[in-house]
CSV table of C-alpha atoms in Angstrom, one decimal:
chain,number,residue,atom,x,y,z
X,1,MET,CA,74.2,103.0,11.3
X,2,ALA,CA,76.1,104.2,8.2
X,3,ILE,CA,79.9,104.0,8.2
X,4,THR,CA,81.0,106.3,5.4
X,5,GLU,CA,84.6,107.0,6.1
X,6,ALA,CA,87.5,104.9,4.9
X,7,ARG,CA,88.8,102.5,7.5
X,8,PRO,CA,92.0,103.5,9.3
X,9,ALA,CA,95.1,101.7,7.9
X,10,GLY,CA,97.3,99.5,10.0
X,11,ARG,CA,94.8,97.0,11.4
X,12,PRO,CA,96.3,93.8,12.8
X,13,ASP,CA,95.6,90.3,11.4
X,14,LEU,CA,94.3,88.6,14.5
X,15,ALA,CA,92.4,85.4,13.9
X,16,PRO,CA,89.3,84.5,16.0
X,17,ILE,CA,89.9,82.0,18.8
X,18,ARG,CA,87.5,79.1,18.2
X,19,THR,CA,88.5,76.9,21.2
X,20,ILE,CA,90.7,77.2,24.2
X,21,ARG,CA,93.4,75.2,22.2
X,22,ASP,CA,93.8,78.3,19.9
X,23,VAL,CA,94.8,80.6,22.8
X,24,PRO,CA,98.4,81.7,22.4
X,25,VAL,CA,100.9,80.0,24.7
X,26,GLU,CA,103.1,83.1,25.0
X,27,GLU,CA,102.7,85.2,28.1
X,28,PHE,CA,103.0,89.0,28.0
X,29,TYR,CA,101.5,89.6,31.5
X,30,THR,CA,103.4,87.3,33.9
X,31,SER,CA,104.2,86.9,37.5
X,32,GLY,CA,105.2,89.9,39.7
X,33,HIS,CA,102.0,91.7,40.2
X,34,ARG,CA,100.4,92.3,43.6
X,35,THR,CA,96.7,91.8,42.9
X,36,CYS,CA,94.4,90.0,45.4
X,37,GLN,CA,93.7,86.3,45.2
X,38,GLY,CA,90.9,85.7,42.7
X,39,CYS,CA,91.2,89.1,41.0
X,40,HIS,CA,89.4,89.0,37.7
X,41,SER,CA,90.8,92.4,36.6
X,42,ALA,CA,94.3,90.8,36.7
X,43,LEU,CA,92.9,87.9,34.7
X,44,LEU,CA,91.6,90.4,32.2
X,45,MET,CA,95.1,91.9,31.8
X,46,LYS,CA,96.4,88.4,31.0
X,47,TYR,CA,93.6,87.9,28.4
X,48,LEU,CA,94.4,91.3,26.9
X,49,ALA,CA,98.1,90.6,26.5
X,50,LYS,CA,97.4,87.1,25.0
X,51,ALA,CA,94.8,88.3,22.6
X,52,ALA,CA,96.7,91.4,21.3
X,53,GLY,CA,100.2,89.9,21.2
X,54,PRO,CA,103.7,91.4,21.3
X,55,ARG,CA,103.1,94.3,19.0
X,56,THR,CA,101.0,96.1,21.6
X,57,VAL,CA,101.4,99.2,23.8
X,58,THR,CA,99.2,99.5,26.9
X,59,ILE,CA,98.4,102.7,28.6
X,60,GLY,CA,97.0,102.4,32.1
X,61,ALA,CA,95.1,105.1,34.1
X,62,THR,CA,95.4,105.3,37.8
X,63,GLY,CA,93.4,102.5,39.4
X,64,CYS,CA,93.9,99.2,41.2
X,65,MET,CA,95.5,97.7,38.1
X,66,TYR,CA,98.0,100.6,38.2
X,67,VAL,CA,98.8,100.3,41.9
X,68,ALA,CA,99.1,96.5,41.8
X,69,ASN,CA,101.0,96.1,38.6
X,70,THR,CA,103.7,98.8,38.7
X,71,SER,CA,105.6,98.6,42.0
X,72,TYR,CA,108.9,100.4,41.9
X,73,TYR,CA,111.2,98.6,39.5
X,74,ALA,CA,108.8,95.6,39.2
X,75,THR,CA,106.0,94.9,36.8
X,76,PRO,CA,104.3,91.8,35.2
X,77,TRP,CA,104.0,93.6,31.9
X,78,VAL,CA,106.3,92.2,29.2
X,79,ILE,CA,104.8,94.5,26.5
X,80,PRO,CA,105.3,98.3,27.0
X,81,TRP,CA,103.0,99.9,29.6
X,82,MET,CA,102.7,103.6,30.3
X,83,HIS,CA,100.8,105.3,33.2
X,84,THR,CA,98.4,108.1,32.6
X,85,GLN,CA,96.2,110.1,34.9
X,86,LEU,CA,92.9,108.9,36.3
X,87,GLY,CA,90.6,110.6,33.8
X,88,ALA,CA,92.9,110.7,30.8
X,89,THR,CA,92.7,107.3,29.2
X,90,GLY,CA,90.9,108.5,26.1
X,91,ALA,CA,93.2,111.4,25.5
X,92,ALA,CA,96.3,109.3,26.1
X,93,VAL,CA,95.4,106.5,23.7
X,94,ILE,CA,94.5,108.9,20.9
X,95,GLY,CA,97.7,110.8,21.5
X,96,ALA,CA,99.7,107.7,21.3
X,97,ALA,CA,98.0,106.4,18.2
X,98,ALA,CA,98.5,109.8,16.5
X,99,GLY,CA,102.1,109.7,17.5
X,100,TYR,CA,102.8,106.3,16.0
X,101,ALA,CA,101.0,107.4,12.8
X,102,VAL,CA,103.2,110.4,12.5
X,103,GLN,CA,106.4,108.4,13.1
X,104,GLN,CA,105.4,105.8,10.5
X,105,ARG,CA,104.5,108.5,8.0
X,106,LYS,CA,107.9,110.1,8.4
X,107,GLY,CA,109.6,106.7,8.0
X,108,LYS,CA,111.0,106.7,11.5
X,109,LEU,CA,109.0,103.5,12.4
X,110,PRO,CA,108.2,100.6,10.1
X,111,GLU,CA,104.7,100.6,8.6
X,112,GLU,CA,103.2,97.8,10.7
X,113,PRO,CA,100.1,97.5,12.9
X,114,ILE,CA,100.7,98.5,16.5
X,115,ASN,CA,98.0,97.9,19.0
X,116,VAL,CA,97.4,100.8,21.2
X,117,ILE,CA,95.2,99.8,24.2
X,118,GLY,CA,94.1,102.0,27.0
X,119,ILE,CA,93.0,100.5,30.4
X,120,ALA,CA,90.7,102.3,32.9
X,121,GLY,CA,88.8,101.2,35.9
X,122,ASP,CA,85.1,102.1,36.4
X,123,GLY,CA,86.0,105.0,38.6
X,124,GLY,CA,88.5,106.4,36.1
X,125,GLY,CA,86.5,105.4,33.0
X,126,ALA,CA,82.8,105.4,33.7
X,127,ASP,CA,83.1,108.5,36.0
X,128,MET,CA,86.1,110.8,35.7
X,129,GLY,CA,87.4,109.7,32.3
X,130,LEU,CA,84.1,109.3,30.5
X,131,SER,CA,84.4,112.6,28.7
X,132,ALA,CA,87.9,111.7,27.4
X,133,ILE,CA,86.7,108.3,26.3
X,134,SER,CA,83.8,109.9,24.5
X,135,ALA,CA,86.1,112.3,22.7
X,136,ALA,CA,88.5,109.5,21.7
X,137,LEU,CA,85.6,107.6,20.0
X,138,GLN,CA,85.1,110.6,17.7
X,139,HIS,CA,88.7,110.4,16.3
X,140,THR,CA,87.8,107.8,13.7
X,141,GLN,CA,91.1,108.2,11.8
X,142,TYR,CA,93.1,106.4,14.6
X,143,ASN,CA,93.2,102.8,15.8
X,144,ALA,CA,93.0,102.5,19.5
X,145,LEU,CA,91.1,100.2,21.9
X,146,ILE,CA,89.9,101.4,25.3
X,147,ILE,CA,89.1,98.6,27.9
X,148,LEU,CA,87.2,99.5,31.0
X,149,TYR,CA,87.6,96.9,33.8
X,150,ASP,CA,84.5,97.2,35.9
X,151,ASN,CA,84.9,95.9,39.4
X,152,GLU,CA,82.1,98.2,40.5
X,153,SER,CA,84.1,100.4,42.9
X,154,TYR,CA,87.2,102.6,43.4
X,155,ALA,CA,89.2,99.6,44.4
X,156,ASN,CA,92.6,101.2,44.6
X,157,THR,CA,91.5,103.5,47.4
X,158,ASP,CA,89.7,100.9,49.6
X,159,ILE,CA,86.4,100.3,47.8
X,160,GLN,CA,84.4,103.6,47.5
X,161,ALA,CA,81.2,103.7,45.5
X,162,SER,CA,81.5,104.6,41.8
X,163,GLY,CA,78.9,105.2,39.1
X,164,SER,CA,79.1,101.5,38.4
X,165,THR,CA,78.4,100.3,41.9
X,166,PRO,CA,75.1,98.3,42.1
X,167,TRP,CA,72.1,99.6,43.9
X,168,GLY,CA,72.3,98.8,47.7
X,169,ALA,CA,75.9,97.6,47.7
X,170,VAL,CA,77.9,98.3,50.8
X,171,THR,CA,81.1,100.3,50.1
X,172,ALA,CA,83.5,102.4,52.3
X,173,PHE,CA,81.3,105.4,51.5
X,174,THR,CA,77.9,103.7,51.4
X,175,PRO,CA,77.7,101.6,54.6
X,176,SER,CA,74.5,100.1,55.8
X,177,GLY,CA,73.4,101.5,59.1
X,178,THR,CA,70.4,101.6,61.5
X,179,VAL,CA,69.2,105.0,60.2
X,180,ARG,CA,69.8,104.3,56.5
X,181,ARG,CA,69.9,100.7,55.6
X,182,ILE,CA,70.4,101.4,51.8
X,183,THR,CA,72.9,104.2,51.3
X,184,GLN,CA,73.9,103.4,47.7
X,185,ASP,CA,70.5,104.4,46.2
X,186,ARG,CA,71.6,105.0,42.6
X,187,TRP,CA,71.1,102.3,39.9
X,188,LYS,CA,74.3,101.4,38.1
X,189,LYS,CA,74.8,103.4,34.9
X,190,ASN,CA,74.8,101.6,31.6
X,191,THR,CA,78.1,102.9,30.3
X,192,PRO,CA,78.7,100.8,27.1
X,193,ALA,CA,75.1,101.3,25.8
X,194,MET,CA,75.4,105.0,26.5
X,195,LEU,CA,78.6,105.1,24.4
X,196,VAL,CA,76.9,103.2,21.6
X,197,ALA,CA,74.0,105.6,21.5
X,198,GLY,CA,76.3,108.7,21.5
X,199,HIS,CA,78.9,107.5,19.0
X,200,PRO,CA,77.3,106.1,15.8
X,201,GLU,CA,80.7,106.1,14.0
X,202,ALA,CA,82.5,103.9,16.5
X,203,ARG,CA,83.0,100.5,14.7
X,204,TYR,CA,83.1,98.4,17.8
X,205,ILE,CA,81.6,98.8,21.3
X,206,GLY,CA,81.0,95.7,23.4
X,207,SER,CA,80.2,94.2,26.9
X,208,ALA,CA,82.0,91.2,28.3
X,209,SER,CA,82.8,89.3,31.5
X,210,ALA,CA,86.2,88.1,32.7
X,211,ALA,CA,84.5,84.8,33.7
X,212,PHE,CA,84.3,84.0,29.9
X,213,GLY,CA,87.9,84.1,28.8
X,214,VAL,CA,87.6,83.0,25.2
X,215,ASP,CA,84.7,85.5,24.6
X,216,VAL,CA,86.8,88.3,26.1
X,217,MET,CA,89.8,87.5,23.9
X,218,ASN,CA,87.7,87.3,20.8
X,219,LYS,CA,86.1,90.6,21.5
X,220,ILE,CA,89.5,92.2,22.0
X,221,ARG,CA,90.7,90.8,18.7
X,222,THR,CA,87.5,91.8,16.9
X,223,ALA,CA,87.8,95.4,18.1
X,224,LEU,CA,91.5,95.6,17.0
X,225,ARG,CA,90.7,94.0,13.6
X,226,VAL,CA,87.7,96.3,12.9
X,227,GLY,CA,89.9,99.4,13.6
X,228,GLY,CA,89.2,103.0,14.6
X,229,PRO,CA,88.7,104.0,18.2
X,230,THR,CA,86.8,101.1,19.9
X,231,TYR,CA,85.6,100.3,23.4
X,232,LEU,CA,85.1,97.1,25.5
X,233,HIS,CA,83.4,97.1,28.9
X,234,VAL,CA,84.4,94.1,31.0
X,235,HIS,CA,82.7,93.0,34.2
X,236,ASP,CA,85.3,91.8,36.8
X,237,ALA,CA,84.5,89.9,40.0
X,238,CYS,CA,86.4,91.5,42.9
X,239,PRO,CA,86.7,89.3,46.1
X,240,LYS,CA,87.8,92.2,48.3
X,241,GLY,CA,85.2,94.7,47.2
X,242,TRP,CA,82.3,92.3,46.9
X,243,ASP,CA,83.3,90.3,50.1
X,244,PHE,CA,83.4,86.7,49.0
X,245,ASP,CA,85.9,83.8,49.0
X,246,PRO,CA,88.4,84.3,46.1
X,247,ARG,CA,87.8,80.7,45.0
X,248,TYR,CA,84.4,81.7,43.7
X,249,SER,CA,85.4,84.6,41.4
X,250,ARG,CA,84.5,82.8,38.2
X,251,GLU,CA,81.3,81.4,39.6
X,252,LEU,CA,80.2,84.9,40.7
X,253,GLY,CA,81.1,86.3,37.3
X,254,GLN,CA,79.1,83.6,35.5
X,255,LEU,CA,76.1,84.1,37.9
X,256,ALA,CA,76.0,87.8,37.0
X,257,VAL,CA,75.4,86.8,33.4
X,258,GLU,CA,73.1,83.9,34.1
X,259,CYS,CA,70.9,86.1,36.3
X,260,GLY,CA,70.8,88.8,33.6
X,261,VAL,CA,72.4,91.4,35.7
X,262,VAL,CA,75.3,91.7,33.2
X,263,PRO,CA,74.2,91.1,29.5
X,264,LEU,CA,77.0,90.1,27.0
X,265,TRP,CA,76.7,91.9,23.7
X,266,GLU,CA,78.7,93.7,21.0
X,267,VAL,CA,77.9,96.2,18.3
X,268,VAL,CA,80.2,95.6,15.3
X,269,GLU,CA,79.9,98.2,12.6
X,270,GLY,CA,76.2,98.8,13.4
X,271,GLU,CA,75.2,95.2,14.0
X,272,LEU,CA,74.1,94.2,17.5
X,273,ARG,CA,75.2,90.7,18.5
X,274,TYR,CA,74.2,89.0,21.8
X,275,ASN,CA,76.8,86.5,23.0
X,276,GLY,CA,76.8,83.2,24.9
X,277,ILE,CA,74.4,82.8,27.8
X,278,THR,CA,72.8,86.2,27.1
X,279,ARG,CA,72.1,85.2,23.5
X,280,GLN,CA,70.4,82.0,24.8
X,281,ILE,CA,68.2,84.1,27.1
X,282,VAL,CA,67.3,86.6,24.4
X,283,GLU,CA,66.3,83.8,22.1
X,284,GLY,CA,64.2,82.0,24.7
X,285,ARG,CA,66.5,79.0,24.9
X,286,ARG,CA,67.5,79.6,28.5
X,287,LYS,CA,65.8,81.2,31.6
X,288,ARG,CA,67.4,83.8,33.7
X,289,LYS,CA,68.3,82.6,37.2
X,290,PRO,CA,66.8,84.6,40.1
X,291,VAL,CA,69.1,87.5,41.2
X,292,ARG,CA,69.0,86.2,44.7
X,293,GLU,CA,71.5,83.5,43.7
X,294,TYR,CA,74.0,86.2,42.7
X,295,LEU,CA,73.3,88.8,45.4
X,296,MET,CA,73.3,86.5,48.5
X,297,ARG,CA,76.8,85.1,47.6
X,298,GLN,CA,78.3,88.5,48.4
X,299,GLY,CA,78.9,90.2,51.7
X,300,ARG,CA,78.2,93.6,50.2
X,301,PHE,CA,74.5,92.6,49.9
X,302,ALA,CA,74.2,90.7,53.2
X,303,HIS,CA,72.0,93.4,54.7
X,304,PHE,CA,69.3,93.0,52.0
X,305,THR,CA,65.8,92.2,53.1
X,306,GLU,CA,63.3,90.3,51.0
X,307,ASP,CA,61.9,93.7,49.8
X,308,ASP,CA,65.4,94.7,48.6
X,309,ILE,CA,65.9,91.5,46.7
X,310,GLU,CA,62.5,91.9,45.2
X,311,TYR,CA,63.2,95.5,44.1
X,312,PHE,CA,66.6,94.5,42.6
X,313,GLN,CA,64.8,91.6,40.7
X,314,SER,CA,62.1,94.0,39.4
X,315,LYS,CA,64.7,96.4,38.0
X,316,VAL,CA,66.5,93.5,36.2
X,317,ASP,CA,63.2,92.2,34.9
X,318,GLU,CA,62.3,95.7,33.6
X,319,MET,CA,65.6,95.7,31.7
X,320,TRP,CA,64.8,92.4,30.0
X,321,GLU,CA,61.1,92.7,29.5
X,322,LYS,CA,60.3,96.3,28.9
X,323,TRP,CA,63.2,97.8,27.1
X,324,ILE,CA,63.2,98.0,23.3
X,325,LEU,CA,66.2,95.6,23.1
X,326,PRO,CA,66.5,93.3,26.2
X,327,GLY,CA,69.3,94.3,28.5
X,328,PHE,CA,70.8,96.7,26.0
X,329,LEU,CA,68.7,99.7,24.9
X,330,PRO,CA,67.5,101.6,28.0
X,331,VAL,CA,64.2,102.9,26.7
X,332,ALA,CA,60.8,101.7,27.7
X,333,ALA,CA,59.0,99.6,25.1
X,334,LEU,CA,56.8,101.6,22.7
X,335,PRO,CA,53.0,101.0,22.7
X,336,GLU,CA,51.9,98.5,20.1
X,337,GLY,CA,51.2,100.0,16.7
X,338,LEU,CA,53.9,102.6,16.8
X,339,PRO,CA,57.0,102.3,14.6
X,340,ARG,CA,60.0,100.8,16.3
X,341,PRO,CA,63.6,101.6,15.5
X,342,GLY,CA,65.1,98.9,13.2
X,343,ARG,CA,68.3,97.3,14.2
X,344,LYS,CA,69.9,94.3,12.6
X,345,LEU,CA,70.7,91.4,14.9
X,346,ALA,CA,73.6,89.2,13.9
X,347,ALA,CA,75.1,85.8,14.8
X,348,PRO,CA,78.2,85.4,17.0
X,349,ALA,CA,81.3,87.1,15.6
X,350,ASP,CA,83.4,85.6,12.9
X,351,GLY,CA,82.6,82.0,13.6
X,352,ALA,CA,84.2,82.2,17.0
X,353,VAL,CA,83.0,79.8,19.7
X,354,ASP,CA,79.7,81.0,21.3
X,355,GLU,CA,80.8,80.7,24.9
X,356,GLY,CA,78.0,79.8,27.3
X,357,ALA,CA,76.1,77.9,24.5
X,358,ALA,CA,78.3,74.9,25.2
X,359,GLY,CA,77.2,74.5,28.8
X,360,GLU,CA,78.5,75.2,32.2
X,361,GLY,CA,82.2,74.6,31.4
X,362,ALA,CA,82.4,76.8,28.4
X,363,GLY,CA,83.8,79.8,30.2
X,364,GLU,CA,86.9,78.1,31.7
X,365,ALA,CA,89.8,80.4,32.1
X,366,ALA,CA,92.5,80.4,29.5
X,367,PRO,CA,95.8,78.7,30.4
């Protein structure tokens, strides 16, 4: 991937977080929200605000994080937050970034880095807002980060299926019945890899899990430091939508990574980096756990038969064993002897802690 344009000006100086002791103490997402117990999307908002700091403007599309965080005259956001429509996150963040650039060029605002971060759920981002996010990633002259919190449903309207809902999962629109046991018969779309393939000039696109707080915050900081329009896709455990006890949110999020259902990676200026547990699996230092351990902990998969679990496992195995790049590039492996596309693999970003590599406790939530 060749980056030929000059980098956009005004990128923040945000140092990597090497250990949990480096996490800022200041809170810019505080009490006052109405999210469910164990909500990992709310935890992601906390990480976002800590990682980006006070010189940040957030723009939230309609979704559960809009409904729960902006009751009339009440909000947990200490930093500025603006609402935008369900499919408009990409357009809103580029418009805001352009507006700040004009104000600074005219001398009406001081010339300082301002983090513009858009927030969309999987319904608004992976489905309705995908075209606007794609368009935003083409405006390379502006600095803006789009974060998609993926709880695998339309959670603000009582858990309908989205393009991110896993195969076979029960939702309000895809119940399991006697006539059709599996109603959700579409495999989950690979949104971040799709955006990498279609936007070669984007300097940062990554995948993360809210179960690994330090990794998430480092990825947010890396995206903001690299500059330009960037994208981070974060997998969030949802006790209500997935039907499990809220005390197990982090455990479920970590299991998704350990079973290989959710790979952690980032593409930084053309270099693909696997992170944490995913990197250990890719390098053969760790084995994937059976998907059964992840699926059977959730009520939305309680109707699965042995054949269903076996099918789910086979699809995850295919992603790891038959794709050109495991868990990332969704193309079947080429026959031996044919040229393969070259892609540089890199070490974890900027010397930051490689979460997951340090053992089971490495993904502890930030304070």
